[in-house]
PDB file of C-alpha atoms in Angstrom:
ATOM      1  CA  UNK A   1     -74.725  67.241 -21.776  1.00 55.00           C
ATOM      2  CA  UNK A   2     -74.405  70.153 -24.168  1.00 66.00           C
ATOM      3  CA  UNK A   3     -72.260  70.166 -27.229  1.00 71.00           C
ATOM      4  CA  UNK A   4     -70.210  72.990 -25.756  1.00 72.00           C
ATOM      5  CA  UNK A   5     -69.116  70.687 -22.827  1.00 73.00           C
ATOM      6  CA  UNK A   6     -68.188  67.973 -25.250  1.00 74.00           C
ATOM      7  CA  UNK A   7     -66.111  70.310 -27.381  1.00 74.00           C
ATOM      8  CA  UNK A   8     -64.516  71.703 -24.215  1.00 74.00           C
ATOM      9  CA  UNK A   9     -63.521  68.211 -22.959  1.00 77.00           C
ATOM     10  CA  UNK A  10     -62.165  67.194 -26.292  1.00 76.00           C
ATOM     11  CA  UNK A  11     -60.064  70.419 -26.527  1.00 78.00           C
ATOM     12  CA  UNK A  12     -58.816  69.833 -23.048  1.00 81.00           C
ATOM     13  CA  UNK A  13     -57.848  66.262 -23.818  1.00 79.00           C
ATOM     14  CA  UNK A  14     -56.046  67.404 -26.983  1.00 78.00           C
ATOM     15  CA  UNK A  15     -54.158  69.985 -24.924  1.00 80.00           C
ATOM     16  CA  UNK A  16     -53.095  67.410 -22.344  1.00 82.00           C
ATOM     17  CA  UNK A  17     -52.152  64.999 -25.106  1.00 80.00           C
ATOM     18  CA  UNK A  18     -49.965  67.692 -26.704  1.00 81.00           C
ATOM     19  CA  UNK A  19     -48.221  68.469 -23.370  1.00 82.00           C
ATOM     20  CA  UNK A  20     -47.561  64.810 -22.798  1.00 79.00           C
ATOM     21  CA  UNK A  21     -46.095  64.230 -26.263  1.00 78.00           C
ATOM     22  CA  UNK A  22     -44.158  67.550 -26.028  1.00 78.00           C
ATOM     23  CA  UNK A  23     -42.584  66.455 -22.726  1.00 79.00           C
ATOM     24  CA  UNK A  24     -41.600  63.119 -24.253  1.00 75.00           C
ATOM     25  CA  UNK A  25     -40.069  64.843 -27.354  1.00 78.00           C
ATOM     26  CA  UNK A  26     -38.149  67.313 -25.130  1.00 77.00           C
ATOM     27  CA  UNK A  27     -36.684  64.441 -23.118  1.00 76.00           C
ATOM     28  CA  UNK A  28     -35.829  62.579 -26.295  1.00 75.00           C
ATOM     29  CA  UNK A  29     -34.114  65.702 -27.807  1.00 74.00           C
ATOM     30  CA  UNK A  30     -32.138  66.541 -24.652  1.00 71.00           C
ATOM     31  CA  UNK A  31     -30.845  62.906 -24.493  1.00 69.00           C
ATOM     32  CA  UNK A  32     -29.650  63.182 -28.156  1.00 68.00           C
ATOM     33  CA  UNK A  33     -28.119  66.548 -27.450  1.00 63.00           C
ATOM     34  CA  UNK A  34     -26.329  65.115 -24.445  1.00 61.00           C
ATOM     35  CA  UNK A  35     -24.865  62.405 -26.651  1.00 58.00           C
ATOM     36  CA  UNK A  36     -23.628  65.054 -29.259  1.00 58.00           C
ATOM     37  CA  UNK A  37     -21.928  67.163 -26.534  1.00 60.00           C
ATOM     38  CA  UNK A  38     -19.728  64.315 -25.307  1.00 58.00           C
ATOM     39  CA  UNK A  39     -16.070  64.150 -26.227  1.00 53.00           C
ATOM     40  CA  UNK A  40     -15.566  60.554 -26.846  1.00 56.00           C
ATOM     41  CA  UNK A  41     -18.726  58.640 -25.971  1.00 54.00           C
ATOM     42  CA  UNK A  42     -18.559  54.914 -25.286  1.00 55.00           C
ATOM     43  CA  UNK A  43     -20.839  53.097 -27.839  1.00 59.00           C
ATOM     44  CA  UNK A  44     -22.507  51.080 -25.074  1.00 62.00           C
ATOM     45  CA  UNK A  45     -23.412  54.178 -23.058  1.00 57.00           C
ATOM     46  CA  UNK A  46     -24.894  55.944 -26.047  1.00 68.00           C
ATOM     47  CA  UNK A  47     -26.781  52.870 -27.206  1.00 73.00           C
ATOM     48  CA  UNK A  48     -28.306  52.561 -23.774  1.00 73.00           C
ATOM     49  CA  UNK A  49     -29.138  56.291 -23.645  1.00 75.00           C
ATOM     50  CA  UNK A  50     -30.873  56.087 -27.046  1.00 77.00           C
ATOM     51  CA  UNK A  51     -32.841  52.969 -26.115  1.00 79.00           C
ATOM     52  CA  UNK A  52     -33.995  54.503 -22.892  1.00 80.00           C
ATOM     53  CA  UNK A  53     -34.984  57.735 -24.583  1.00 78.00           C
ATOM     54  CA  UNK A  54     -37.020  55.783 -27.174  1.00 80.00           C
ATOM     55  CA  UNK A  55     -38.698  53.650 -24.527  1.00 82.00           C
ATOM     56  CA  UNK A  56     -39.591  56.691 -22.380  1.00 80.00           C
ATOM     57  CA  UNK A  57     -40.882  58.580 -25.451  1.00 79.00           C
ATOM     58  CA  UNK A  58     -42.959  55.591 -26.332  1.00 81.00           C
ATOM     59  CA  UNK A  59     -44.413  55.479 -22.721  1.00 81.00           C
ATOM     60  CA  UNK A  60     -45.300  59.180 -22.988  1.00 80.00           C
ATOM     61  CA  UNK A  61     -47.014  58.512 -26.330  1.00 80.00           C
ATOM     62  CA  UNK A  62     -48.935  55.656 -24.907  1.00 82.00           C
ATOM     63  CA  UNK A  63     -49.918  57.732 -21.872  1.00 81.00           C
ATOM     64  CA  UNK A  64     -51.245  60.521 -24.178  1.00 78.00           C
ATOM     65  CA  UNK A  65     -53.180  58.047 -26.365  1.00 80.00           C
ATOM     66  CA  UNK A  66     -54.739  56.440 -23.343  1.00 81.00           C
ATOM     67  CA  UNK A  67     -55.766  59.809 -21.934  1.00 79.00           C
ATOM     68  CA  UNK A  68     -57.413  60.835 -25.170  1.00 78.00           C
ATOM     69  CA  UNK A  69     -59.194  57.492 -25.441  1.00 81.00           C
ATOM     70  CA  UNK A  70     -60.441  57.725 -21.905  1.00 81.00           C
ATOM     71  CA  UNK A  71     -61.635  61.280 -22.430  1.00 78.00           C
ATOM     72  CA  UNK A  72     -63.446  60.270 -25.651  1.00 80.00           C
ATOM     73  CA  UNK A  73     -65.087  57.349 -23.846  1.00 82.00           C
ATOM     74  CA  UNK A  74     -66.309  59.512 -21.030  1.00 79.00           C
ATOM     75  CA  UNK A  75     -67.754  62.018 -23.533  1.00 76.00           C
ATOM     76  CA  UNK A  76     -69.459  59.496 -25.724  1.00 80.00           C
ATOM     77  CA  UNK A  77     -70.874  57.576 -22.744  1.00 80.00           C
ATOM     78  CA  UNK A  78     -72.351  60.728 -21.150  1.00 68.00           C
ATOM     79  CA  UNK A  79     -73.558  62.465 -24.295  1.00 60.00           C
TER      80      UNK A  79
END
């Protein structure tokens, strides 16, 4: 396997990682903006929204890290 293919796979995995993290950040940001736009939010509702946004962002982060780790393992095994 040529070094160009290895670089290409790593760039692709970095791009997918960025997209996954960006999606998680956008979701997190939109949930926070939704909270700011409410008139009189109930504390329980906003706490649940914040917790769910943090959990979903963490899942997106984990998915991105697993994707990069998997791509790196494939590249190093076939190199």
